[in-house]
Amino acid sequence: MAAVPEPIGADVGRGGAQGYAADWARAVRRLGFVPLSAAETERLLLVHTVRLAQAVRAEPFTARPAEEVGRALVEAHLTEPRALEWALRALGADFPHRVLAAAGRPADLSERIAAVQGGLAAGYARALRDRTFAQQERIARSAWQARDEVEQALRDSEARFRAVFTGAAIGIGIAGVDGQIIDVNQAFADMLGYSIEELCQANVAELFHADDAAGMWDLYQEMVEGKQDSARLEKRYYRKDGSVVWTDLAVSLIRHDDGRPRFTVAMIEDITERYELQQRLRFQALHDPLTGLPNRTLFFETLGRVFDSAAPERRVGVCFLDLDGFKAINDSLGHDLGDRLLVVIGRRLAECVAEHGHLVARMGGDEFVILVDGGQDAVAVAQTALAAVAAPVHVGDQQLAVSASVGVVECPAEETTASELMKAADATLYWAKAAGRGRYAVYDPERSARDLARAALVAGLPAALERGEFVLHYQPIVSLLEGRMLAVEALVRWQHPELGLIGPDRFIGLAEETGLIVGLGEWVLRTACRDAERWWREFPDARLVVSVNLAARQADDPAIVDTVADVLATTGLPAELLQLELTESAVMGSAGEPLRSLHRLAALGIRLAVDDFGTGYSNLAYLRRLPIHCLKLAGPFVEGIRADGTDVAADHRDERIVDALVRLAHALELWVTAEAVETGVQAERLRALRCDTGQGRYFGAPAPAEVITARLRGGAAG
Amino acid sequence: MPDGLPTEIDLTRPSAARVYDYFLGGAHNFEIDRQLAEQIASMTPNLAATMRSGREFLRRAVRALLDAGIDQFLDIGSGIPTVGNVHEVAQAANPKARVVYVDIDPVAVAHSRELLAGNDLTGVVHADLREPERILTETHQLNLIDFSRPMGILLAGVVHFVPDAARPEEILSTLRAAAAPGSFLVISHSTFEDQPQEMLDAQRLSARTDTEITLRSRAQITGFFGDWTVLEPGVVHMPLWRPDSPSDVDEHPERFGAFGGVARYDQSAG
Ligand SMILES: C[S@@+](CC[C@H](N)C(=O)[O-])C[C@H]1O[C@@H](n2cnc3c(N)ncnc32)[C@H](O)[C@@H]1O
């Protein structure tokens, strides 16, 4: 800030100049913006006041200093027009008498003041014009500069994006909301086999593929309507040459500033190879490599879908097919031929049923399954399949005749599940196999329930023996002549923890099949002998014989003689008080001739009886030579006797048979016991026919040992 | 390009910085700016005076800071430095004073750069007050301000451009947190308190520049100082803040429609 110049001449009233400057400062500060404090403004204007005063009085006179003051005012930013007005007016009015001492006033004062006013205005105007030009120029330059910078930044970023766009390995395409393609990059064009120019004339709707996923075009529509901002999916395109390219497609919506949809940008990556590999892997995962048929995974997937989508009443059927004796073929001809056989069978099955829409799958080994398409007759499909398998097969130079067994299950979808259905099919296949080769079986839920119950019993048998769940009941065998109880037949019962008391008919067969009969039989023998020994000790005069059944499998076992001997020895029962009952077939043994051990058993001193005599095939010639003591007449003969009056002829026939059998037995010196005697009439007739003993409800139902003991104690003979 | 900053320069829209320049008597403006300025001025004759009074408040505040020994300033929302700029005021008192100007307006920034070219003690940052971290980072990079020493943070006539939704209190606390003890914060801010209706209407016109103004209460504005010590005479109508002389004070200091205040970061407060 300039220092206040010394006034020239003492006549310039410093006090007057100061007052003038103060007023001037107040005015400019009131009228416009001054970037200075009040004191600074005042000091500045005092400088100019003094300069103006000096100028007015200078000799020779010039208005130049006034011009400089005008310029200086602008430079100090005292540019408010009304402030200028104030300054000029004050110069003309107050200035001379307030600032210029009367002595120092030149003669031509008014001309000089006018010149100073003019000079100041000119200096001011020139400076203001310069400043305005300068500021206008600077602000314009700044604006362009800023704009350049922004544009440069835009250009830079656009150049970067261009480089990305053109150089990208990924295909990029831009389209308007009307679908018209605006630009694509080379990669995009290459992927579709067109030139960029060709694509730029196309509309995205032309890139439609008939197999586009459902909803794909709806999604696109939503996008151009602004309801979606991006989407990502797999899409296939037709290339110009008609081939297909699979792509991973990502589409994004670009909006106007106000949010209206503007462009869609699609980015595609060629995933054809990956897709094909996936397809191949998926095919491999779902198909059997040997036959090329669907595998069990695909089968179960398909079956699951059928169940998921089937109407409740819709019927679902499967044929579960298994080659008969395939293992033997494999073993004798080698795996290679076995495999080739499977290939042929697989192809035949596929050919004969697939055309009806059925699915043929290989489940593994020589098992195939046919999923019968809705509502068609599964049995007919099974028959077709069996016929297809049955035609001779040529593999290598071999001609093979193979057959298969089929389990057929068919039922409404709502009644079962996929896994139950397959379990049923498996069981049914087993029935078909059991029934012989080359046939089908149809699932029977009742049979299946029986099988299941049976299986449950079989599973429980071994533990039952260990846990002592078996008990013996005894049924009296009574003399028809005198009514005395001569013997009791030991009958085994199973005290099942859940099912209660179970008769032997329900489990002896199972025990025989599983071999458990040997252990169970021995337990029966031992227990019966122990009981009998007690009776013998307590009631020696009764000489009560215990009769124990011997299953064929037991009788066949050479160790049976030792077992019986051991039982007699350990229980102390006299041998003659034990009778073993064998069926006719057991007597004949598995070798087709009578058991060798019969003689050795008889040699122990025990009695042997033939059970259910008359139902099987007995070679009377053998019978004569065997050490048999007793025949037990099978129930049906005795039942015929009971029916008195209604069918006289039939009665008589049964009576004559019994008569003949008794006579035969007696001729062979055998005792005869009639089983299943239910009524007094029957007992009477049997006695008349000279049958020796009777057994049946009439003489007493099977009962626990205590009941027998009580009966012995009571002494009642009948 | 920073997120909050414009991506195109639209010279067909008036700019707050250039309108302000016009009110201060500058010629750094275009027809469009002047039209708006005249329109505003015709509705609220006070407004030009308000602008001047804002600029004067800033000058007095900067002087006060200089007197307190502050020699580095961060002036956010600096506008177009027509005249009476912070660096001029500061460097007149202390030729070594450093000033960093920050503005969102690219034209104002370009102008400042041009004007300040050759002044090694000043720098310009193009940034948005709503991104205070960015302002601090870019200021650091200029290496002009030593953040470990007290500085003056100037927010003159700018915080009212930040709407409540942009959480101005958080912005302020970020800026305060960057300052060393002994630093000062200067704020001037438009208010609706004690205002006639036409002032409130004019405020609506400002929506035609890039940003709308949010008028705030004295309490809200005081809150922007956080726990710093607000210096005498407190947050007051601008002319009342330490006037050069009592005669400088307008008869109706509230007519300028803005509060001004200065606070200091006292160690005990931190
Ligand atoms: C009224 S001027 C104030 C100028 C100066 N600080 C004064 O008080 O004299 C407001 C300035 O703040 C700037 N501005 C507005 N909003 C801003 C923001 N969000 N960030 C940075 N500057 C902003 C405008 O560009 C304008 O230059």
mmCIF file of C-alpha atoms in Angstrom, chain B residues 48-177:
data_model
loop_
_atom_site.group_PDB
_atom_site.id
_atom_site.type_symbol
_atom_site.label_atom_id
_atom_site.label_comp_id
_atom_site.label_asym_id
_atom_site.label_seq_id
_atom_site.Cartn_x
_atom_site.Cartn_y
_atom_site.Cartn_z
ATOM 1 C CA ALA B 48 -25.490 -8.443 -3.028
ATOM 2 C CA ALA B 49 -24.888 -6.931 0.360
ATOM 3 C CA THR B 50 -25.120 -10.368 1.886
ATOM 4 C CA MET B 51 -22.431 -11.639 -0.410
ATOM 5 C CA ARG B 52 -20.199 -8.715 0.437
ATOM 6 C CA SER B 53 -20.837 -9.156 4.075
ATOM 7 C CA GLY B 54 -19.865 -12.831 3.722
ATOM 8 C CA ARG B 55 -16.669 -11.887 2.021
ATOM 9 C CA GLU B 56 -15.936 -9.306 4.689
ATOM 10 C CA PHE B 57 -16.579 -11.821 7.422
ATOM 11 C CA LEU B 58 -14.100 -14.144 5.777
ATOM 12 C CA ARG B 59 -11.521 -11.389 5.578
ATOM 13 C CA ARG B 60 -11.941 -10.487 9.259
ATOM 14 C CA ALA B 61 -11.830 -14.119 10.298
ATOM 15 C CA VAL B 62 -8.656 -14.763 8.300
ATOM 16 C CA ARG B 63 -7.090 -11.691 9.852
ATOM 17 C CA ALA B 64 -8.043 -12.937 13.296
ATOM 18 C CA LEU B 65 -6.430 -16.288 12.538
ATOM 19 C CA LEU B 66 -3.307 -14.586 11.227
ATOM 20 C CA ASP B 67 -3.169 -12.546 14.434
ATOM 21 C CA ALA B 68 -3.362 -15.822 16.347
ATOM 22 C CA GLY B 69 -0.281 -16.995 14.444
ATOM 23 C CA ILE B 70 -1.955 -19.256 11.875
ATOM 24 C CA ASP B 71 0.085 -19.388 8.684
ATOM 25 C CA GLN B 72 -1.578 -22.212 6.729
ATOM 26 C CA PHE B 73 -5.117 -22.290 5.431
ATOM 27 C CA LEU B 74 -7.370 -24.862 3.847
ATOM 28 C CA ASP B 75 -10.128 -22.917 2.081
ATOM 29 C CA ILE B 76 -12.904 -25.247 1.005
ATOM 30 C CA GLY B 77 -15.505 -23.832 -1.384
ATOM 31 C CA SER B 78 -13.110 -21.055 -2.285
ATOM 32 C CA GLY B 79 -14.908 -20.040 -5.465
ATOM 33 C CA ILE B 80 -13.385 -17.732 -8.045
ATOM 34 C CA PRO B 81 -10.795 -15.618 -6.255
ATOM 35 C CA THR B 82 -11.917 -12.305 -7.675
ATOM 36 C CA VAL B 83 -10.451 -10.088 -5.111
ATOM 37 C CA GLY B 84 -9.774 -10.085 -1.417
ATOM 38 C CA ASN B 85 -8.773 -13.684 -1.672
ATOM 39 C CA VAL B 86 -7.591 -15.605 1.305
ATOM 40 C CA HIS B 87 -4.053 -15.852 0.014
ATOM 41 C CA GLU B 88 -3.955 -12.107 -0.659
ATOM 42 C CA VAL B 89 -5.235 -11.293 2.794
ATOM 43 C CA ALA B 90 -2.952 -13.867 4.385
ATOM 44 C CA GLN B 91 0.177 -13.166 2.421
ATOM 45 C CA ALA B 92 -0.249 -9.404 2.927
ATOM 46 C CA ALA B 93 0.142 -10.087 6.646
ATOM 47 C CA ASN B 94 2.559 -12.990 6.395
ATOM 48 C CA PRO B 95 4.321 -13.475 3.051
ATOM 49 C CA LYS B 96 5.085 -17.087 4.024
ATOM 50 C CA ALA B 97 1.478 -18.031 4.608
ATOM 51 C CA ARG B 98 0.293 -21.049 2.664
ATOM 52 C CA VAL B 99 -3.169 -21.543 1.237
ATOM 53 C CA VAL B 100 -4.846 -24.515 -0.410
ATOM 54 C CA TYR B 101 -8.046 -23.742 -2.272
ATOM 55 C CA VAL B 102 -10.654 -26.447 -2.795
ATOM 56 C CA ASP B 103 -13.714 -26.171 -4.983
ATOM 57 C CA ILE B 104 -16.140 -28.470 -6.746
ATOM 58 C CA ASP B 105 -16.585 -26.136 -9.719
ATOM 59 C CA PRO B 106 -14.166 -27.096 -12.483
ATOM 60 C CA VAL B 107 -14.214 -23.600 -13.962
ATOM 61 C CA ALA B 108 -13.453 -22.043 -10.603
ATOM 62 C CA VAL B 109 -10.641 -24.527 -10.180
ATOM 63 C CA ALA B 110 -9.197 -23.860 -13.604
ATOM 64 C CA HIS B 111 -9.408 -20.157 -12.934
ATOM 65 C CA SER B 112 -7.701 -20.453 -9.590
ATOM 66 C CA ARG B 113 -4.925 -22.502 -11.106
ATOM 67 C CA GLU B 114 -4.330 -19.874 -13.740
ATOM 68 C CA LEU B 115 -4.457 -17.005 -11.299
ATOM 69 C CA LEU B 116 -2.182 -18.707 -8.800
ATOM 70 C CA ALA B 117 0.341 -20.003 -11.299
ATOM 71 C CA GLY B 118 3.727 -18.972 -10.012
ATOM 72 C CA ASN B 119 2.589 -18.602 -6.415
ATOM 73 C CA ASP B 120 4.447 -21.508 -4.842
ATOM 74 C CA LEU B 121 2.748 -21.147 -1.513
ATOM 75 C CA THR B 122 -0.713 -21.827 -2.853
ATOM 76 C CA GLY B 123 -2.360 -24.881 -4.330
ATOM 77 C CA VAL B 124 -5.719 -25.849 -5.791
ATOM 78 C CA VAL B 125 -7.673 -29.054 -5.324
ATOM 79 C CA HIS B 126 -10.659 -30.028 -7.395
ATOM 80 C CA ALA B 127 -12.848 -31.927 -4.960
ATOM 81 C CA ASP B 128 -16.218 -32.185 -3.327
ATOM 82 C CA LEU B 129 -16.750 -31.235 0.286
ATOM 83 C CA ARG B 130 -18.890 -34.359 0.553
ATOM 84 C CA GLU B 131 -15.706 -36.394 0.144
ATOM 85 C CA PRO B 132 -13.601 -34.936 2.953
ATOM 86 C CA GLU B 133 -11.123 -37.832 2.968
ATOM 87 C CA ARG B 134 -10.369 -37.120 -0.659
ATOM 88 C CA ILE B 135 -9.845 -33.443 0.117
ATOM 89 C CA LEU B 136 -7.453 -34.328 2.916
ATOM 90 C CA THR B 137 -5.528 -36.828 0.828
ATOM 91 C CA GLU B 138 -5.112 -34.497 -2.117
ATOM 92 C CA THR B 139 -4.161 -31.646 0.166
ATOM 93 C CA HIS B 140 -1.516 -33.837 1.778
ATOM 94 C CA GLN B 141 -0.152 -34.599 -1.667
ATOM 95 C CA LEU B 142 0.363 -30.912 -2.387
ATOM 96 C CA ASN B 143 2.829 -30.794 0.488
ATOM 97 C CA LEU B 144 1.884 -27.232 1.346
ATOM 98 C CA ILE B 145 0.105 -27.734 4.620
ATOM 99 C CA ASP B 146 1.787 -29.372 7.593
ATOM 100 C CA PHE B 147 -1.017 -31.238 9.296
ATOM 101 C CA SER B 148 1.013 -31.626 12.470
ATOM 102 C CA ARG B 149 0.881 -27.873 13.008
ATOM 103 C CA PRO B 150 -2.172 -25.695 13.613
ATOM 104 C CA MET B 151 -4.021 -24.618 10.506
ATOM 105 C CA GLY B 152 -7.136 -22.693 9.575
ATOM 106 C CA ILE B 153 -9.948 -24.603 7.963
ATOM 107 C CA LEU B 154 -12.228 -22.187 6.125
ATOM 108 C CA LEU B 155 -15.761 -23.197 5.190
ATOM 109 C CA ALA B 156 -17.198 -19.882 4.100
ATOM 110 C CA GLY B 157 -20.572 -20.015 2.399
ATOM 111 C CA VAL B 158 -20.201 -23.637 1.401
ATOM 112 C CA VAL B 159 -21.624 -25.989 4.020
ATOM 113 C CA HIS B 160 -25.143 -24.868 3.119
ATOM 114 C CA PHE B 161 -24.588 -26.497 -0.279
ATOM 115 C CA VAL B 162 -24.408 -29.866 1.505
ATOM 116 C CA PRO B 163 -27.889 -31.291 2.147
ATOM 117 C CA ASP B 164 -28.703 -33.110 5.379
ATOM 118 C CA ALA B 165 -28.794 -36.386 3.491
ATOM 119 C CA ALA B 166 -25.058 -36.053 2.855
ATOM 120 C CA ARG B 167 -24.489 -35.899 6.635
ATOM 121 C CA PRO B 168 -22.618 -32.615 6.952
ATOM 122 C CA GLU B 169 -21.908 -33.192 10.663
ATOM 123 C CA GLU B 170 -19.865 -36.282 9.741
ATOM 124 C CA ILE B 171 -17.998 -34.345 7.076
ATOM 125 C CA LEU B 172 -17.142 -31.683 9.620
ATOM 126 C CA SER B 173 -15.985 -34.172 12.184
ATOM 127 C CA THR B 174 -13.710 -35.792 9.590
ATOM 128 C CA LEU B 175 -12.155 -32.448 8.802
ATOM 129 C CA ARG B 176 -11.733 -31.532 12.475
ATOM 130 C CA ALA B 177 -10.147 -34.875 13.175
#
